[in-house]
Amino acid sequence: MLGSSLMAVSQVVITADNFPRGSTFTDYSYRSQPGVIVPPSEGPDQVWDYSDLELDQIITVDYADASQDPALPG
């Protein structure tokens, strides 16, 4: 068996084409208590009920419409 590991670096360019959000908006993410989530069992006809999870944190990210900002042309 032959194995190797390579490191790669790349640049990510965000444009209106690959991040099409037209105006100001907010994204919300919810995180529960670590260690409380039990992985579901395998098999058919499973019901996964996570309604009793305790909320640990609400993460909000606010995005502003910068289309008219002269410091951000294009």
JSON list of N, CA and C in Angstrom, two decimals:
[
{"chain": "A", "resi": 1, "resn": "MET", "atom": "N", "xyz": [0.85, -1.17, 0.00]},
{"chain": "A", "resi": 1, "resn": "MET", "atom": "CA", "xyz": [0.00, 0.00, 0.00]},
{"chain": "A", "resi": 1, "resn": "MET", "atom": "C", "xyz": [0.89, 1.23, 0.00]},
{"chain": "A", "resi": 2, "resn": "LEU", "atom": "N", "xyz": [0.58, 2.15, -0.88]},
{"chain": "A", "resi": 2, "resn": "LEU", "atom": "CA", "xyz": [1.35, 3.38, -1.00]},
{"chain": "A", "resi": 2, "resn": "LEU", "atom": "C", "xyz": [0.46, 4.54, -0.64]},
{"chain": "A", "resi": 3, "resn": "GLY", "atom": "N", "xyz": [0.93, 5.39, 0.21]},
{"chain": "A", "resi": 3, "resn": "GLY", "atom": "CA", "xyz": [0.13, 6.55, 0.60]},
{"chain": "A", "resi": 3, "resn": "GLY", "atom": "C", "xyz": [0.96, 7.80, 0.55]},
{"chain": "A", "resi": 4, "resn": "SER", "atom": "N", "xyz": [0.30, 8.91, 0.36]},
{"chain": "A", "resi": 4, "resn": "SER", "atom": "CA", "xyz": [1.01, 10.19, 0.37]},
{"chain": "A", "resi": 4, "resn": "SER", "atom": "C", "xyz": [0.06, 11.27, 0.87]},
{"chain": "A", "resi": 5, "resn": "SER", "atom": "N", "xyz": [0.64, 12.34, 1.28]},
{"chain": "A", "resi": 5, "resn": "SER", "atom": "CA", "xyz": [-0.13, 13.46, 1.78]},
{"chain": "A", "resi": 5, "resn": "SER", "atom": "C", "xyz": [0.42, 14.72, 1.14]},
{"chain": "A", "resi": 6, "resn": "LEU", "atom": "N", "xyz": [-0.44, 15.51, 0.55]},
{"chain": "A", "resi": 6, "resn": "LEU", "atom": "CA", "xyz": [-0.04, 16.76, -0.09]},
{"chain": "A", "resi": 6, "resn": "LEU", "atom": "C", "xyz": [-0.82, 17.91, 0.51]},
{"chain": "A", "resi": 7, "resn": "MET", "atom": "N", "xyz": [-0.17, 19.05, 0.61]},
{"chain": "A", "resi": 7, "resn": "MET", "atom": "CA", "xyz": [-0.84, 20.25, 1.10]},
{"chain": "A", "resi": 7, "resn": "MET", "atom": "C", "xyz": [-1.13, 21.15, -0.08]},
{"chain": "A", "resi": 8, "resn": "ALA", "atom": "N", "xyz": [-2.32, 21.71, -0.12]},
{"chain": "A", "resi": 8, "resn": "ALA", "atom": "CA", "xyz": [-2.69, 22.60, -1.22]},
{"chain": "A", "resi": 8, "resn": "ALA", "atom": "C", "xyz": [-3.23, 23.90, -0.64]},
{"chain": "A", "resi": 9, "resn": "VAL", "atom": "N", "xyz": [-2.99, 24.97, -1.37]},
{"chain": "A", "resi": 9, "resn": "VAL", "atom": "CA", "xyz": [-3.47, 26.28, -0.97]},
{"chain": "A", "resi": 9, "resn": "VAL", "atom": "C", "xyz": [-4.16, 26.89, -2.18]},
{"chain": "A", "resi": 10, "resn": "SER", "atom": "N", "xyz": [-5.30, 27.53, -1.94]},
{"chain": "A", "resi": 10, "resn": "SER", "atom": "CA", "xyz": [-5.99, 28.18, -3.05]},
{"chain": "A", "resi": 10, "resn": "SER", "atom": "C", "xyz": [-6.64, 29.46, -2.55]},
{"chain": "A", "resi": 11, "resn": "GLN", "atom": "N", "xyz": [-7.02, 30.29, -3.49]},
{"chain": "A", "resi": 11, "resn": "GLN", "atom": "CA", "xyz": [-7.68, 31.54, -3.18]},
{"chain": "A", "resi": 11, "resn": "GLN", "atom": "C", "xyz": [-9.16, 31.42, -3.54]},
{"chain": "A", "resi": 12, "resn": "VAL", "atom": "N", "xyz": [-10.01, 31.91, -2.69]},
{"chain": "A", "resi": 12, "resn": "VAL", "atom": "CA", "xyz": [-11.44, 31.91, -2.95]},
{"chain": "A", "resi": 12, "resn": "VAL", "atom": "C", "xyz": [-11.86, 33.33, -3.27]},
{"chain": "A", "resi": 13, "resn": "VAL", "atom": "N", "xyz": [-12.49, 33.50, -4.41]},
{"chain": "A", "resi": 13, "resn": "VAL", "atom": "CA", "xyz": [-12.96, 34.82, -4.83]},
{"chain": "A", "resi": 13, "resn": "VAL", "atom": "C", "xyz": [-14.48, 34.80, -4.79]},
{"chain": "A", "resi": 14, "resn": "ILE", "atom": "N", "xyz": [-15.06, 35.68, -3.99]},
{"chain": "A", "resi": 14, "resn": "ILE", "atom": "CA", "xyz": [-16.50, 35.76, -3.88]},
{"chain": "A", "resi": 14, "resn": "ILE", "atom": "C", "xyz": [-16.99, 36.90, -4.76]},
{"chain": "A", "resi": 15, "resn": "THR", "atom": "N", "xyz": [-17.89, 36.57, -5.67]},
{"chain": "A", "resi": 15, "resn": "THR", "atom": "CA", "xyz": [-18.48, 37.56, -6.55]},
{"chain": "A", "resi": 15, "resn": "THR", "atom": "C", "xyz": [-20.00, 37.46, -6.48]},
{"chain": "A", "resi": 16, "resn": "ALA", "atom": "N", "xyz": [-20.68, 38.37, -7.13]},
{"chain": "A", "resi": 16, "resn": "ALA", "atom": "CA", "xyz": [-22.14, 38.32, -7.16]},
{"chain": "A", "resi": 16, "resn": "ALA", "atom": "C", "xyz": [-22.63, 37.08, -7.89]},
{"chain": "A", "resi": 17, "resn": "ASP", "atom": "N", "xyz": [-21.82, 36.52, -8.78]},
{"chain": "A", "resi": 17, "resn": "ASP", "atom": "CA", "xyz": [-22.23, 35.33, -9.52]},
{"chain": "A", "resi": 17, "resn": "ASP", "atom": "C", "xyz": [-22.23, 34.08, -8.65]},
{"chain": "A", "resi": 18, "resn": "ASN", "atom": "N", "xyz": [-21.25, 33.95, -7.73]},
{"chain": "A", "resi": 18, "resn": "ASN", "atom": "CA", "xyz": [-21.20, 32.74, -6.91]},
{"chain": "A", "resi": 18, "resn": "ASN", "atom": "C", "xyz": [-21.72, 32.95, -5.49]},
{"chain": "A", "resi": 19, "resn": "PHE", "atom": "N", "xyz": [-22.17, 34.15, -5.19]},
{"chain": "A", "resi": 19, "resn": "PHE", "atom": "CA", "xyz": [-22.80, 34.44, -3.89]},
{"chain": "A", "resi": 19, "resn": "PHE", "atom": "C", "xyz": [-23.94, 35.42, -4.15]},
{"chain": "A", "resi": 20, "resn": "PRO", "atom": "N", "xyz": [-24.99, 34.96, -4.82]},
{"chain": "A", "resi": 20, "resn": "PRO", "atom": "CA", "xyz": [-26.04, 35.87, -5.30]},
{"chain": "A", "resi": 20, "resn": "PRO", "atom": "C", "xyz": [-27.02, 36.32, -4.22]},
{"chain": "A", "resi": 21, "resn": "ARG", "atom": "N", "xyz": [-26.64, 37.25, -3.43]},
{"chain": "A", "resi": 21, "resn": "ARG", "atom": "CA", "xyz": [-27.55, 37.84, -2.44]},
{"chain": "A", "resi": 21, "resn": "ARG", "atom": "C", "xyz": [-27.73, 39.30, -2.84]},
{"chain": "A", "resi": 22, "resn": "GLY", "atom": "N", "xyz": [-28.94, 39.65, -3.15]},
{"chain": "A", "resi": 22, "resn": "GLY", "atom": "CA", "xyz": [-29.19, 40.97, -3.73]},
{"chain": "A", "resi": 22, "resn": "GLY", "atom": "C", "xyz": [-29.25, 42.12, -2.77]},
{"chain": "A", "resi": 23, "resn": "SER", "atom": "N", "xyz": [-29.46, 41.88, -1.50]},
{"chain": "A", "resi": 23, "resn": "SER", "atom": "CA", "xyz": [-29.61, 43.01, -0.59]},
{"chain": "A", "resi": 23, "resn": "SER", "atom": "C", "xyz": [-29.16, 42.62, 0.81]},
{"chain": "A", "resi": 24, "resn": "THR", "atom": "N", "xyz": [-29.48, 43.46, 1.76]},
{"chain": "A", "resi": 24, "resn": "THR", "atom": "CA", "xyz": [-29.12, 43.20, 3.15]},
{"chain": "A", "resi": 24, "resn": "THR", "atom": "C", "xyz": [-29.95, 42.02, 3.69]},
{"chain": "A", "resi": 25, "resn": "PHE", "atom": "N", "xyz": [-29.31, 41.13, 4.41]},
{"chain": "A", "resi": 25, "resn": "PHE", "atom": "CA", "xyz": [-29.99, 39.99, 4.99]},
{"chain": "A", "resi": 25, "resn": "PHE", "atom": "C", "xyz": [-29.19, 39.47, 6.17]},
{"chain": "A", "resi": 26, "resn": "THR", "atom": "N", "xyz": [-29.79, 38.55, 6.92]},
{"chain": "A", "resi": 26, "resn": "THR", "atom": "CA", "xyz": [-29.13, 37.93, 8.08]},
{"chain": "A", "resi": 26, "resn": "THR", "atom": "C", "xyz": [-29.25, 36.42, 7.97]},
{"chain": "A", "resi": 27, "resn": "ASP", "atom": "N", "xyz": [-28.14, 35.73, 8.17]},
{"chain": "A", "resi": 27, "resn": "ASP", "atom": "CA", "xyz": [-28.14, 34.27, 8.25]},
{"chain": "A", "resi": 27, "resn": "ASP", "atom": "C", "xyz": [-28.12, 33.88, 9.72]},
{"chain": "A", "resi": 28, "resn": "TYR", "atom": "N", "xyz": [-28.87, 32.84, 10.06]},
{"chain": "A", "resi": 28, "resn": "TYR", "atom": "CA", "xyz": [-28.91, 32.35, 11.44]},
{"chain": "A", "resi": 28, "resn": "TYR", "atom": "C", "xyz": [-28.46, 30.90, 11.48]},
{"chain": "A", "resi": 29, "resn": "SER", "atom": "N", "xyz": [-27.64, 30.57, 12.46]},
{"chain": "A", "resi": 29, "resn": "SER", "atom": "CA", "xyz": [-27.24, 29.18, 12.72]},
{"chain": "A", "resi": 29, "resn": "SER", "atom": "C", "xyz": [-27.54, 28.90, 14.18]},
{"chain": "A", "resi": 30, "resn": "TYR", "atom": "N", "xyz": [-27.97, 27.69, 14.47]},
{"chain": "A", "resi": 30, "resn": "TYR", "atom": "CA", "xyz": [-28.31, 27.30, 15.83]},
{"chain": "A", "resi": 30, "resn": "TYR", "atom": "C", "xyz": [-27.41, 26.16, 16.28]},
{"chain": "A", "resi": 31, "resn": "ARG", "atom": "N", "xyz": [-26.89, 26.26, 17.49]},
{"chain": "A", "resi": 31, "resn": "ARG", "atom": "CA", "xyz": [-26.00, 25.23, 18.02]},
{"chain": "A", "resi": 31, "resn": "ARG", "atom": "C", "xyz": [-26.56, 24.72, 19.34]},
{"chain": "A", "resi": 32, "resn": "SER", "atom": "N", "xyz": [-26.55, 23.41, 19.50]},
{"chain": "A", "resi": 32, "resn": "SER", "atom": "CA", "xyz": [-27.05, 22.84, 20.75]},
{"chain": "A", "resi": 32, "resn": "SER", "atom": "C", "xyz": [-25.89, 22.53, 21.68]},
{"chain": "A", "resi": 33, "resn": "GLN", "atom": "N", "xyz": [-26.22, 22.07, 22.87]},
{"chain": "A", "resi": 33, "resn": "GLN", "atom": "CA", "xyz": [-25.19, 21.71, 23.84]},
{"chain": "A", "resi": 33, "resn": "GLN", "atom": "C", "xyz": [-24.29, 20.62, 23.27]},
{"chain": "A", "resi": 34, "resn": "PRO", "atom": "N", "xyz": [-22.98, 20.80, 23.31]},
{"chain": "A", "resi": 34, "resn": "PRO", "atom": "CA", "xyz": [-22.09, 19.74, 22.83]},
{"chain": "A", "resi": 34, "resn": "PRO", "atom": "C", "xyz": [-22.25, 18.47, 23.68]},
{"chain": "A", "resi": 35, "resn": "GLY", "atom": "N", "xyz": [-22.18, 17.35, 23.02]},
{"chain": "A", "resi": 35, "resn": "GLY", "atom": "CA", "xyz": [-22.26, 16.08, 23.72]},
{"chain": "A", "resi": 35, "resn": "GLY", "atom": "C", "xyz": [-23.67, 15.60, 24.01]},
{"chain": "A", "resi": 36, "resn": "VAL", "atom": "N", "xyz": [-24.67, 16.38, 23.69]},
{"chain": "A", "resi": 36, "resn": "VAL", "atom": "CA", "xyz": [-26.05, 16.01, 23.96]},
{"chain": "A", "resi": 36, "resn": "VAL", "atom": "C", "xyz": [-26.65, 15.25, 22.77]},
{"chain": "A", "resi": 37, "resn": "ILE", "atom": "N", "xyz": [-26.16, 15.50, 21.58]},
{"chain": "A", "resi": 37, "resn": "ILE", "atom": "CA", "xyz": [-26.71, 14.88, 20.39]},
{"chain": "A", "resi": 37, "resn": "ILE", "atom": "C", "xyz": [-26.22, 13.44, 20.28]},
{"chain": "A", "resi": 38, "resn": "VAL", "atom": "N", "xyz": [-27.16, 12.53, 20.21]},
{"chain": "A", "resi": 38, "resn": "VAL", "atom": "CA", "xyz": [-26.85, 11.12, 20.06]},
{"chain": "A", "resi": 38, "resn": "VAL", "atom": "C", "xyz": [-27.05, 10.74, 18.60]},
{"chain": "A", "resi": 39, "resn": "PRO", "atom": "N", "xyz": [-26.05, 10.14, 17.97]},
{"chain": "A", "resi": 39, "resn": "PRO", "atom": "CA", "xyz": [-26.22, 9.74, 16.56]},
{"chain": "A", "resi": 39, "resn": "PRO", "atom": "C", "xyz": [-27.38, 8.76, 16.42]},
{"chain": "A", "resi": 40, "resn": "PRO", "atom": "N", "xyz": [-28.13, 8.88, 15.34]},
{"chain": "A", "resi": 40, "resn": "PRO", "atom": "CA", "xyz": [-29.27, 7.98, 15.15]},
{"chain": "A", "resi": 40, "resn": "PRO", "atom": "C", "xyz": [-28.80, 6.57, 14.84]},
{"chain": "A", "resi": 41, "resn": "SER", "atom": "N", "xyz": [-29.66, 5.61, 15.11]},
{"chain": "A", "resi": 41, "resn": "SER", "atom": "CA", "xyz": [-29.34, 4.22, 14.79]},
{"chain": "A", "resi": 41, "resn": "SER", "atom": "C", "xyz": [-29.55, 4.00, 13.30]},
{"chain": "A", "resi": 42, "resn": "GLU", "atom": "N", "xyz": [-28.93, 2.95, 12.78]},
{"chain": "A", "resi": 42, "resn": "GLU", "atom": "CA", "xyz": [-29.03, 2.64, 11.36]},
{"chain": "A", "resi": 42, "resn": "GLU", "atom": "C", "xyz": [-30.25, 1.78, 11.10]},
{"chain": "A", "resi": 43, "resn": "GLY", "atom": "N", "xyz": [-30.63, 1.74, 9.84]},
{"chain": "A", "resi": 43, "resn": "GLY", "atom": "CA", "xyz": [-31.72, 0.86, 9.44]},
{"chain": "A", "resi": 43, "resn": "GLY", "atom": "C", "xyz": [-32.87, 1.62, 8.82]},
{"chain": "A", "resi": 44, "resn": "PRO", "atom": "N", "xyz": [-33.81, 0.90, 8.26]},
{"chain": "A", "resi": 44, "resn": "PRO", "atom": "CA", "xyz": [-34.95, 1.53, 7.60]},
{"chain": "A", "resi": 44, "resn": "PRO", "atom": "C", "xyz": [-35.99, 2.04, 8.61]},
{"chain": "A", "resi": 45, "resn": "ASP", "atom": "N", "xyz": [-36.84, 2.92, 8.13]},
{"chain": "A", "resi": 45, "resn": "ASP", "atom": "CA", "xyz": [-37.98, 3.44, 8.91]},
{"chain": "A", "resi": 45, "resn": "ASP", "atom": "C", "xyz": [-37.55, 4.08, 10.23]},
{"chain": "A", "resi": 46, "resn": "GLN", "atom": "N", "xyz": [-36.52, 4.90, 10.20]},
{"chain": "A", "resi": 46, "resn": "GLN", "atom": "CA", "xyz": [-36.04, 5.57, 11.40]},
{"chain": "A", "resi": 46, "resn": "GLN", "atom": "C", "xyz": [-36.75, 6.91, 11.58]},
{"chain": "A", "resi": 47, "resn": "VAL", "atom": "N", "xyz": [-37.01, 7.28, 12.79]},
{"chain": "A", "resi": 47, "resn": "VAL", "atom": "CA", "xyz": [-37.55, 8.59, 13.13]},
{"chain": "A", "resi": 47, "resn": "VAL", "atom": "C", "xyz": [-36.54, 9.26, 14.03]},
{"chain": "A", "resi": 48, "resn": "TRP", "atom": "N", "xyz": [-36.02, 10.38, 13.59]},
{"chain": "A", "resi": 48, "resn": "TRP", "atom": "CA", "xyz": [-35.02, 11.10, 14.36]},
{"chain": "A", "resi": 48, "resn": "TRP", "atom": "C", "xyz": [-35.69, 12.32, 14.97]},
{"chain": "A", "resi": 49, "resn": "ASP", "atom": "N", "xyz": [-35.82, 12.34, 16.27]},
{"chain": "A", "resi": 49, "resn": "ASP", "atom": "CA", "xyz": [-36.50, 13.43, 16.96]},
{"chain": "A", "resi": 49, "resn": "ASP", "atom": "C", "xyz": [-35.47, 14.20, 17.78]},
{"chain": "A", "resi": 50, "resn": "TYR", "atom": "N", "xyz": [-35.13, 15.37, 17.30]},
{"chain": "A", "resi": 50, "resn": "TYR", "atom": "CA", "xyz": [-34.17, 16.23, 18.01]},
{"chain": "A", "resi": 50, "resn": "TYR", "atom": "C", "xyz": [-34.88, 17.45, 18.61]},
{"chain": "A", "resi": 51, "resn": "SER", "atom": "N", "xyz": [-36.18, 17.34, 18.84]},
{"chain": "A", "resi": 51, "resn": "SER", "atom": "CA", "xyz": [-36.93, 18.49, 19.34]},
{"chain": "A", "resi": 51, "resn": "SER", "atom": "C", "xyz": [-36.59, 18.84, 20.79]},
{"chain": "A", "resi": 52, "resn": "ASP", "atom": "N", "xyz": [-35.97, 17.94, 21.53]},
{"chain": "A", "resi": 52, "resn": "ASP", "atom": "CA", "xyz": [-35.66, 18.22, 22.93]},
{"chain": "A", "resi": 52, "resn": "ASP", "atom": "C", "xyz": [-34.24, 18.76, 23.13]},
{"chain": "A", "resi": 53, "resn": "LEU", "atom": "N", "xyz": [-33.53, 19.08, 22.07]},
{"chain": "A", "resi": 53, "resn": "LEU", "atom": "CA", "xyz": [-32.19, 19.63, 22.23]},
{"chain": "A", "resi": 53, "resn": "LEU", "atom": "C", "xyz": [-32.25, 21.01, 22.87]},
{"chain": "A", "resi": 54, "resn": "GLU", "atom": "N", "xyz": [-31.31, 21.28, 23.76]},
{"chain": "A", "resi": 54, "resn": "GLU", "atom": "CA", "xyz": [-31.24, 22.58, 24.40]},
{"chain": "A", "resi": 54, "resn": "GLU", "atom": "C", "xyz": [-30.36, 23.50, 23.57]},
{"chain": "A", "resi": 55, "resn": "LEU", "atom": "N", "xyz": [-30.88, 24.67, 23.30]},
{"chain": "A", "resi": 55, "resn": "LEU", "atom": "CA", "xyz": [-30.16, 25.65, 22.50]},
{"chain": "A", "resi": 55, "resn": "LEU", "atom": "C", "xyz": [-28.99, 26.22, 23.29]},
{"chain": "A", "resi": 56, "resn": "ASP", "atom": "N", "xyz": [-27.80, 26.16, 22.71]},
{"chain": "A", "resi": 56, "resn": "ASP", "atom": "CA", "xyz": [-26.61, 26.67, 23.37]},
{"chain": "A", "resi": 56, "resn": "ASP", "atom": "C", "xyz": [-26.26, 28.06, 22.84]},
{"chain": "A", "resi": 57, "resn": "GLN", "atom": "N", "xyz": [-26.45, 28.24, 21.54]},
{"chain": "A", "resi": 57, "resn": "GLN", "atom": "CA", "xyz": [-26.00, 29.50, 20.95]},
{"chain": "A", "resi": 57, "resn": "GLN", "atom": "C", "xyz": [-26.73, 29.73, 19.64]},
{"chain": "A", "resi": 58, "resn": "ILE", "atom": "N", "xyz": [-27.09, 30.98, 19.39]},
{"chain": "A", "resi": 58, "resn": "ILE", "atom": "CA", "xyz": [-27.61, 31.39, 18.09]},
{"chain": "A", "resi": 58, "resn": "ILE", "atom": "C", "xyz": [-26.54, 32.27, 17.46]},
{"chain": "A", "resi": 59, "resn": "ILE", "atom": "N", "xyz": [-26.09, 31.87, 16.29]},
{"chain": "A", "resi": 59, "resn": "ILE", "atom": "CA", "xyz": [-25.03, 32.61, 15.59]},
{"chain": "A", "resi": 59, "resn": "ILE", "atom": "C", "xyz": [-25.69, 33.39, 14.47]},
{"chain": "A", "resi": 60, "resn": "THR", "atom": "N", "xyz": [-25.51, 34.69, 14.45]},
{"chain": "A", "resi": 60, "resn": "THR", "atom": "CA", "xyz": [-26.07, 35.51, 13.40]},
{"chain": "A", "resi": 60, "resn": "THR", "atom": "C", "xyz": [-24.94, 36.17, 12.60]},
{"chain": "A", "resi": 61, "resn": "VAL", "atom": "N", "xyz": [-25.12, 36.20, 11.31]},
{"chain": "A", "resi": 61, "resn": "VAL", "atom": "CA", "xyz": [-24.17, 36.87, 10.42]},
{"chain": "A", "resi": 61, "resn": "VAL", "atom": "C", "xyz": [-24.98, 37.86, 9.60]},
{"chain": "A", "resi": 62, "resn": "ASP", "atom": "N", "xyz": [-24.68, 39.14, 9.75]},
{"chain": "A", "resi": 62, "resn": "ASP", "atom": "CA", "xyz": [-25.38, 40.18, 9.02]},
{"chain": "A", "resi": 62, "resn": "ASP", "atom": "C", "xyz": [-24.60, 40.55, 7.76]},
{"chain": "A", "resi": 63, "resn": "TYR", "atom": "N", "xyz": [-25.31, 40.58, 6.65]},
{"chain": "A", "resi": 63, "resn": "TYR", "atom": "CA", "xyz": [-24.72, 40.98, 5.37]},
{"chain": "A", "resi": 63, "resn": "TYR", "atom": "C", "xyz": [-25.37, 42.28, 4.93]},
{"chain": "A", "resi": 64, "resn": "ALA", "atom": "N", "xyz": [-24.55, 43.22, 4.48]},
{"chain": "A", "resi": 64, "resn": "ALA", "atom": "CA", "xyz": [-25.05, 44.51, 4.03]},
{"chain": "A", "resi": 64, "resn": "ALA", "atom": "C", "xyz": [-24.90, 44.61, 2.52]},
{"chain": "A", "resi": 65, "resn": "ASP", "atom": "N", "xyz": [-25.84, 45.28, 1.90]},
{"chain": "A", "resi": 65, "resn": "ASP", "atom": "CA", "xyz": [-25.80, 45.52, 0.47]},
{"chain": "A", "resi": 65, "resn": "ASP", "atom": "C", "xyz": [-24.68, 46.52, 0.18]},
{"chain": "A", "resi": 66, "resn": "ALA", "atom": "N", "xyz": [-23.64, 46.07, -0.50]},
{"chain": "A", "resi": 66, "resn": "ALA", "atom": "CA", "xyz": [-22.49, 46.94, -0.79]},
{"chain": "A", "resi": 66, "resn": "ALA", "atom": "C", "xyz": [-22.44, 47.33, -2.27]},
{"chain": "A", "resi": 67, "resn": "SER", "atom": "N", "xyz": [-23.54, 47.12, -2.97]},
{"chain": "A", "resi": 67, "resn": "SER", "atom": "CA", "xyz": [-23.52, 47.38, -4.42]},
{"chain": "A", "resi": 67, "resn": "SER", "atom": "C", "xyz": [-23.31, 48.86, -4.76]},
{"chain": "A", "resi": 68, "resn": "GLN", "atom": "N", "xyz": [-23.65, 49.74, -3.85]},
{"chain": "A", "resi": 68, "resn": "GLN", "atom": "CA", "xyz": [-23.46, 51.17, -4.10]},
{"chain": "A", "resi": 68, "resn": "GLN", "atom": "C", "xyz": [-22.26, 51.74, -3.35]},
{"chain": "A", "resi": 69, "resn": "ASP", "atom": "N", "xyz": [-21.45, 50.88, -2.73]},
{"chain": "A", "resi": 69, "resn": "ASP", "atom": "CA", "xyz": [-20.31, 51.34, -1.95]},
{"chain": "A", "resi": 69, "resn": "ASP", "atom": "C", "xyz": [-19.14, 51.61, -2.88]},
{"chain": "A", "resi": 70, "resn": "PRO", "atom": "N", "xyz": [-18.64, 52.85, -2.95]},
{"chain": "A", "resi": 70, "resn": "PRO", "atom": "CA", "xyz": [-17.53, 53.18, -3.85]},
{"chain": "A", "resi": 70, "resn": "PRO", "atom": "C", "xyz": [-16.22, 52.48, -3.48]},
{"chain": "A", "resi": 71, "resn": "ALA", "atom": "N", "xyz": [-16.11, 52.02, -2.23]},
{"chain": "A", "resi": 71, "resn": "ALA", "atom": "CA", "xyz": [-14.89, 51.30, -1.82]},
{"chain": "A", "resi": 71, "resn": "ALA", "atom": "C", "xyz": [-14.87, 49.87, -2.34]},
{"chain": "A", "resi": 72, "resn": "LEU", "atom": "N", "xyz": [-16.01, 49.39, -2.83]},
{"chain": "A", "resi": 72, "resn": "LEU", "atom": "CA", "xyz": [-16.10, 48.01, -3.33]},
{"chain": "A", "resi": 72, "resn": "LEU", "atom": "C", "xyz": [-16.63, 48.01, -4.77]},
{"chain": "A", "resi": 73, "resn": "PRO", "atom": "N", "xyz": [-15.85, 48.50, -5.72]},
{"chain": "A", "resi": 73, "resn": "PRO", "atom": "CA", "xyz": [-16.33, 48.53, -7.09]},
{"chain": "A", "resi": 73, "resn": "PRO", "atom": "C", "xyz": [-16.50, 47.12, -7.65]},
{"chain": "A", "resi": 74, "resn": "GLY", "atom": "N", "xyz": [-17.57, 46.91, -8.40]},
{"chain": "A", "resi": 74, "resn": "GLY", "atom": "CA", "xyz": [-17.81, 45.61, -9.01]},
{"chain": "A", "resi": 74, "resn": "GLY", "atom": "C", "xyz": [-18.37, 44.61, -8.06]}
]
